[in-house]
Amino acid sequence: MTKTHYKASIVYQIYPRSFKDSNGDGIGDLQGIISELDYLADLGVDVIWLSPFYKSPNADNGYDIADYQAIMPEFGTMADFDDLLRGIHQRGMKLIIDLVVNHSSDEHFWFQESRKSLDNPYRDYYIWQPPHQNDKGENVPPNNWLSFFSGDAWQWDATTEQYYLHLFAVKQPDLNWENPKLRQEIYNMMHFWLKKGVNGFRMDVIPFLSKDQNFPDYPKGRFGDLTVYANGPRIHEFLKEMHETVLKHYDCMTIGEGFGVSAEQANLYVGSDRAELDMIYHFDHAVPRYEHSFIAPDPEFTLPQIKAIFAHWDTQLGEKGWQNVYFGNHDNPRILSRLGNTGIYHKQSATSIATALLTQRGTPGIYQGDEIGMTNCHFEDISEFNDLQVLNAFQALVVEKNADKGQFLKASNRIARDHARTPMQWKNEKNAGFTVDSVGKGGTTWLKVNPNFNKINVADARKDPDSIWHFYKKMIQFRKDHPVLVHGSFEDIAPADANIYAFTRTLSDEKVLVVCNFSAEKQVFSLGFEVKNVLISNYLGENTDGTSRSNREGGVLNLQPYQACVFQLFVH
Ligand code: TEU
Ligand code: CA
């Protein structure tokens, strides 16, 4: 894989727990994924990003790893993994796996040892600090850091009378990257997977690895801006060491989860002159989700806000950097429920969103289910949620602080990560065809199945040539057939327009114009210049390009609700 191969790739993220269950226990597994590799190859996927499948107690659904080189028994065996990797490669696809090394599970052997005594050889694999004392002489945490999953980021351990750091769950102790022995353990593990033939890594909260060893207090009330957690003093030293020790020895692809990284800081991680990571994805358009968000969620982004974010990142990355562009992943509610229309314009809005995604400058990431227009799922009660971020916030806000339960549920139904984790909808039959138990009745699933599987499922979508799925397939091929969409420069031509996303992509003598109506109303959009011809549109048959001959000369487009078009432009 040439190093710039990743720029032209289409990445598809699989959340294994929710993709396909092959043995009827209601939990997705590796054999389930194997059974659908032809589906992914047919869609046009180049690279699969597989979320964690390693041994884990599943406090955070696998993002709490207890053994980095063993397969989670619920998902299968190492032989299943080898089958999966072989099957992916046989179909000409690549596999990148999740590297979760800011923290491990507290059930990892290293932590079980580390917590035993102050002089245990594994003590410094984790971040331990002595208590501070408050004015009553009581032990308190060393600073005011909070966890993203509620509560303090420090957990008291009575055995050695110290606190350990966990920026996420109590069961996710942060690894101590200051310790060269720990770093070497991680590098050895990376070699293990790369030597098996894995094609790279998506790196979980990678900007967090380096902590300021003074452990300063967080500036009052600024928990959300991550200035203290991300981009620590040695982060680039560590990533350069990782590149030097591991990455540069393989033809591999790396995607950094850029949580806490600003557009201005991005090229420090992904600049072609940096020898660190290949690309990064940012959180600037992700749903903000801190504990207070479960009572007072931020309003959804407006289209101009999202357009400004995309343009800003493109400018800052420039020719030197590269990004993984996405609208959905396992940490965000479904993009169709955020920016699209789940009513009469379900298909049109899903394909308009797909057009905007697949014509961006950056490696597009498609999240499982978005290709058939999966939507958020209504959760009736807290008991239906699985994500510990929701459950911990419920405990902290509703149970302990008497916040209004109805308000909490309303907010959670907007922002919870569970929306992205409802089982993939394969068929219009019990449990959406996600699971079949050994007697063929279809067992219960680990998380609620979205009841709209009767209308939104793979089987029906693949039978309908005018479906969202077929448009994704067509659009993916369209991107591969037009290098201007991979390497061309990007310019937003209507940043202030509240309904239309319109931008050009230019590569030497080829110039295309992408126009996406993100509204349920017809829109007249005057270009001010003539379009040559329409290359693709999400409206088939009549009115494919929103213009009639007469309009086109005047450069005026009459767009249908959620109509999206890509035009060839004259290059003067
Ligand atoms: O995500 C980073 C992260 O913090 C998000 O989980 C989440 O969006 C949070 O609410 C901030 O808004 C990575 C993984 O993608 C996520 O699934 C894990 O839970 C987390 O790290 C810990 O590994
Ligand atoms: Ca299973």
CSV table of C-alpha atoms in Angstrom, one decimal, residues 164-420:
chain,number,residue,atom,x,y,z
A,164,TYR,CA,-4.7,6.4,40.2
A,165,LEU,CA,-5.6,8.5,37.1
A,166,HIS,CA,-8.5,7.5,34.8
A,167,LEU,CA,-9.6,10.2,32.4
A,168,PHE,CA,-12.4,7.8,31.4
A,169,ALA,CA,-14.1,5.1,33.5
A,170,VAL,CA,-12.8,3.9,36.9
A,171,LYS,CA,-12.1,0.6,35.1
A,172,GLN,CA,-9.9,2.4,32.5
A,173,PRO,CA,-6.7,3.4,34.4
A,174,ASP,CA,-4.4,5.7,32.3
A,175,LEU,CA,-1.2,4.1,31.2
A,176,ASN,CA,2.0,6.0,32.2
A,177,TRP,CA,3.8,6.9,28.9
A,178,GLU,CA,6.6,8.5,30.9
A,179,ASN,CA,7.8,4.9,31.5
A,180,PRO,CA,10.0,3.6,28.7
A,181,LYS,CA,9.3,0.0,29.7
A,182,LEU,CA,5.5,0.6,29.2
A,183,ARG,CA,6.1,2.3,25.8
A,184,GLN,CA,8.2,-0.7,24.7
A,185,GLU,CA,5.4,-3.1,25.7
A,186,ILE,CA,3.1,-1.1,23.5
A,187,TYR,CA,5.5,-1.1,20.6
A,188,ASN,CA,6.0,-4.9,20.9
A,189,MET,CA,2.2,-5.3,20.8
A,190,MET,CA,2.0,-3.1,17.7
A,191,HIS,CA,4.6,-5.3,16.0
A,192,PHE,CA,2.6,-8.4,16.9
A,193,TRP,CA,-0.4,-7.1,15.0
A,194,LEU,CA,1.5,-5.6,12.1
A,195,LYS,CA,3.5,-8.8,11.7
A,196,LYS,CA,0.1,-10.7,11.4
A,197,GLY,CA,-0.6,-8.5,8.4
A,198,VAL,CA,-2.9,-5.8,9.9
A,199,ASN,CA,-2.6,-2.7,7.7
A,200,GLY,CA,-2.5,0.0,10.4
A,201,PHE,CA,-4.2,1.5,13.4
A,202,ARG,CA,-6.9,4.0,14.4
A,203,MET,CA,-5.4,5.5,17.5
A,204,ASP,CA,-7.8,6.1,20.4
A,205,VAL,CA,-7.5,9.5,22.2
A,206,ILE,CA,-3.9,9.5,21.0
A,207,PRO,CA,-3.4,13.3,21.9
A,208,PHE,CA,-3.8,12.3,25.6
A,209,LEU,CA,-0.8,10.1,26.0
A,210,SER,CA,1.5,12.7,27.5
A,211,LYS,CA,0.5,14.3,30.8
A,212,ASP,CA,2.0,17.4,32.4
A,213,GLN,CA,3.9,15.7,35.3
A,214,ASN,CA,3.1,18.6,37.6
A,215,PHE,CA,-0.6,17.6,37.3
A,216,PRO,CA,-1.8,21.1,37.4
A,217,ASP,CA,-5.4,22.0,38.3
A,218,TYR,CA,-7.8,22.5,35.5
A,219,PRO,CA,-8.5,26.2,34.9
A,220,LYS,CA,-11.8,26.8,36.7
A,221,GLY,CA,-14.9,25.7,34.8
A,222,ARG,CA,-13.0,24.9,31.6
A,223,PHE,CA,-13.2,21.1,31.8
A,224,GLY,CA,-14.5,20.8,28.3
A,225,ASP,CA,-11.7,22.6,26.5
A,226,LEU,CA,-9.2,19.8,27.0
A,227,THR,CA,-6.3,22.2,27.2
A,228,VAL,CA,-4.8,20.1,30.0
A,229,TYR,CA,-5.7,16.6,28.8
A,230,ALA,CA,-4.6,16.8,25.2
A,231,ASN,CA,-1.3,17.8,23.4
A,232,GLY,CA,0.8,17.3,26.5
A,233,PRO,CA,4.5,18.2,26.7
A,234,ARG,CA,5.9,15.0,25.3
A,235,ILE,CA,3.2,13.9,22.9
A,236,HIS,CA,5.2,14.5,19.7
A,237,GLU,CA,8.3,12.9,21.2
A,238,PHE,CA,6.3,9.8,22.0
A,239,LEU,CA,4.6,9.7,18.5
A,240,LYS,CA,8.0,10.2,16.8
A,241,GLU,CA,9.4,7.3,18.9
A,242,MET,CA,6.4,5.2,17.9
A,243,HIS,CA,6.9,6.0,14.3
A,244,GLU,CA,10.7,5.3,14.5
A,245,THR,CA,10.3,2.1,16.5
A,246,VAL,CA,7.3,0.6,14.8
A,247,LEU,CA,5.3,2.4,12.1
A,248,LYS,CA,8.0,3.3,9.6
A,249,HIS,CA,9.0,-0.4,9.3
A,250,TYR,CA,5.6,-1.3,7.7
A,251,ASP,CA,3.5,-0.1,4.8
A,252,CYS,CA,0.8,0.9,7.3
A,253,MET,CA,-1.9,3.6,7.7
A,254,THR,CA,-2.6,5.5,10.9
A,255,ILE,CA,-5.6,7.6,11.8
A,256,GLY,CA,-5.4,9.6,15.0
A,257,GLU,CA,-8.5,10.3,17.0
A,258,GLY,CA,-7.9,14.0,17.4
A,259,PHE,CA,-9.9,14.6,20.5
A,260,GLY,CA,-8.7,18.0,21.9
A,261,VAL,CA,-6.6,18.8,18.8
A,262,SER,CA,-7.4,22.1,17.1
A,263,ALA,CA,-7.1,22.7,13.4
A,264,GLU,CA,-4.1,24.9,14.1
A,265,GLN,CA,-2.4,22.0,15.9
A,266,ALA,CA,-3.3,19.3,13.4
A,267,ASN,CA,-0.2,19.4,11.2
A,268,LEU,CA,2.0,18.8,14.3
A,269,TYR,CA,0.5,15.3,14.2
A,270,VAL,CA,-0.1,14.7,10.5
A,271,GLY,CA,2.2,17.1,8.6
A,272,SER,CA,4.0,15.2,5.9
A,273,ASP,CA,7.3,16.4,7.4
A,274,ARG,CA,6.5,15.2,10.9
A,275,ALA,CA,6.9,11.4,10.7
A,276,GLU,CA,4.1,10.8,13.2
A,277,LEU,CA,0.6,10.0,11.9
A,278,ASP,CA,-0.9,9.8,8.4
A,279,MET,CA,-4.2,11.5,9.2
A,280,ILE,CA,-6.4,12.7,12.0
A,281,TYR,CA,-10.1,13.1,12.6
A,282,HIS,CA,-11.4,16.0,14.7
A,283,PHE,CA,-14.2,16.6,17.1
A,284,ASP,CA,-15.2,20.1,16.1
A,285,HIS,CA,-18.5,19.0,14.6
A,286,ALA,CA,-19.0,16.1,17.0
A,287,VAL,CA,-21.9,16.2,19.5
A,288,PRO,CA,-20.5,17.9,22.6
A,289,ARG,CA,-21.1,15.4,25.5
A,290,TYR,CA,-20.0,16.3,29.0
A,291,GLU,CA,-21.9,15.4,32.1
A,292,HIS,CA,-23.9,18.7,32.0
A,293,SER,CA,-24.8,17.9,28.4
A,294,PHE,CA,-27.2,15.2,29.7
A,295,ILE,CA,-29.3,17.9,31.2
A,296,ALA,CA,-28.6,20.9,29.0
A,297,PRO,CA,-27.3,19.6,25.6
A,298,ASP,CA,-25.8,22.1,23.2
A,299,PRO,CA,-28.1,23.0,20.3
A,300,GLU,CA,-27.3,21.1,17.0
A,301,PHE,CA,-24.8,22.7,14.8
A,302,THR,CA,-26.2,24.9,12.0
A,303,LEU,CA,-25.1,24.1,8.4
A,304,PRO,CA,-23.0,27.4,8.3
A,305,GLN,CA,-21.2,26.3,11.5
A,306,ILE,CA,-20.4,22.9,10.0
A,307,LYS,CA,-19.3,24.4,6.7
A,308,ALA,CA,-17.0,26.8,8.6
A,309,ILE,CA,-15.4,23.9,10.6
A,310,PHE,CA,-14.8,21.9,7.4
A,311,ALA,CA,-13.3,24.9,5.6
A,312,HIS,CA,-11.1,25.9,8.5
A,313,TRP,CA,-9.7,22.4,8.9
A,314,ASP,CA,-9.0,22.2,5.1
A,315,THR,CA,-7.2,25.5,5.2
A,316,GLN,CA,-5.1,24.6,8.3
A,317,LEU,CA,-4.2,21.2,6.9
A,318,GLY,CA,-3.3,22.7,3.5
A,319,GLU,CA,-1.0,20.7,1.3
A,320,LYS,CA,1.0,19.3,4.2
A,321,GLY,CA,-1.6,17.5,6.3
A,322,TRP,CA,-4.5,15.1,5.8
A,323,GLN,CA,-7.7,14.2,7.6
A,324,ASN,CA,-10.2,11.4,7.9
A,325,VAL,CA,-13.5,13.2,7.2
A,326,TYR,CA,-16.6,11.7,8.8
A,327,PHE,CA,-20.1,12.4,9.8
A,328,GLY,CA,-20.8,9.3,11.9
A,329,ASN,CA,-18.9,7.0,14.2
A,330,HIS,CA,-19.6,4.9,17.3
A,331,ASP,CA,-19.4,8.0,19.6
A,332,ASN,CA,-22.0,10.1,17.8
A,333,PRO,CA,-25.7,9.9,17.2
A,334,ARG,CA,-26.7,9.1,13.7
A,335,ILE,CA,-25.9,11.9,11.3
A,336,LEU,CA,-29.3,11.5,9.5
A,337,SER,CA,-31.1,12.3,12.8
A,338,ARG,CA,-28.7,15.3,13.4
A,339,LEU,CA,-28.6,16.9,9.9
A,340,GLY,CA,-31.0,15.0,7.7
A,341,ASN,CA,-34.7,14.2,7.6
A,342,THR,CA,-36.1,11.0,8.9
A,343,GLY,CA,-39.5,11.6,7.5
A,344,ILE,CA,-40.6,12.0,3.9
A,345,TYR,CA,-37.1,13.1,2.7
A,346,HIS,CA,-35.3,10.3,4.5
A,347,LYS,CA,-33.7,9.0,1.3
A,348,GLN,CA,-33.0,12.4,-0.3
A,349,SER,CA,-31.4,13.8,2.8
A,350,ALA,CA,-29.3,10.7,3.4
A,351,THR,CA,-28.0,10.9,-0.2
A,352,SER,CA,-27.4,14.6,0.1
A,353,ILE,CA,-25.3,14.0,3.2
A,354,ALA,CA,-23.5,11.2,1.4
A,355,THR,CA,-22.7,13.5,-1.5
A,356,ALA,CA,-21.2,16.1,0.8
A,357,LEU,CA,-19.2,13.5,2.7
A,358,LEU,CA,-17.8,11.6,-0.4
A,359,THR,CA,-16.7,14.8,-2.2
A,360,GLN,CA,-14.6,16.3,0.6
A,361,ARG,CA,-10.9,16.7,0.6
A,362,GLY,CA,-9.8,13.9,3.0
A,363,THR,CA,-10.2,10.2,3.4
A,364,PRO,CA,-14.0,9.6,3.9
A,365,GLY,CA,-15.1,7.5,6.8
A,366,ILE,CA,-18.4,5.7,6.6
A,367,TYR,CA,-20.0,4.4,9.8
A,368,GLN,CA,-21.8,1.1,9.7
A,369,GLY,CA,-25.5,1.6,8.9
A,370,ASP,CA,-25.1,5.1,7.5
A,371,GLU,CA,-25.0,3.6,4.0
A,372,ILE,CA,-28.6,2.4,4.5
A,373,GLY,CA,-29.8,5.5,6.3
A,374,MET,CA,-30.0,4.2,9.8
A,375,THR,CA,-31.4,6.7,12.3
A,376,ASN,CA,-31.4,7.4,16.0
A,377,CYS,CA,-33.5,4.9,18.1
A,378,HIS,CA,-35.9,6.2,20.7
A,379,PHE,CA,-34.9,4.9,24.2
A,380,GLU,CA,-37.9,4.8,26.5
A,381,ASP,CA,-36.1,4.5,29.8
A,382,ILE,CA,-32.6,4.6,31.3
A,383,SER,CA,-32.7,0.8,31.5
A,384,GLU,CA,-32.6,0.6,27.7
A,385,PHE,CA,-29.3,2.5,27.5
A,386,ASN,CA,-26.0,0.6,27.7
A,387,ASP,CA,-23.3,3.3,27.4
A,388,LEU,CA,-21.6,3.8,30.8
A,389,GLN,CA,-21.2,7.5,29.9
A,390,VAL,CA,-25.0,7.7,30.0
A,391,LEU,CA,-25.4,5.5,33.1
A,392,ASN,CA,-22.7,7.2,35.1
A,393,ALA,CA,-24.2,10.6,34.3
A,394,PHE,CA,-27.6,9.3,35.3
A,395,GLN,CA,-26.2,8.2,38.6
A,396,ALA,CA,-24.4,11.4,39.2
A,397,LEU,CA,-27.1,13.8,38.0
A,398,VAL,CA,-30.5,12.2,38.6
A,399,VAL,CA,-29.9,9.7,41.4
A,400,GLU,CA,-27.4,11.7,43.4
A,401,LYS,CA,-28.4,15.3,42.5
A,402,ASN,CA,-32.1,14.9,41.8
A,403,ALA,CA,-31.9,16.3,38.3
A,404,ASP,CA,-35.1,15.8,36.4
A,405,LYS,CA,-35.3,12.3,34.9
A,406,GLY,CA,-37.5,13.3,32.0
A,407,GLN,CA,-35.1,16.1,31.1
A,408,PHE,CA,-32.2,13.6,31.3
A,409,LEU,CA,-33.9,11.1,29.1
A,410,LYS,CA,-34.8,13.8,26.6
A,411,ALA,CA,-31.2,14.9,26.4
A,412,SER,CA,-29.9,11.4,26.2
A,413,ASN,CA,-32.2,10.6,23.4
A,414,ARG,CA,-30.5,13.4,21.5
A,415,ILE,CA,-26.8,12.9,22.4
A,416,ALA,CA,-26.2,9.4,23.6
A,417,ARG,CA,-23.6,7.2,21.9
A,418,ASP,CA,-26.1,4.3,22.0
A,419,HIS,CA,-27.8,5.6,18.9
A,420,ALA,CA,-24.8,4.5,16.9
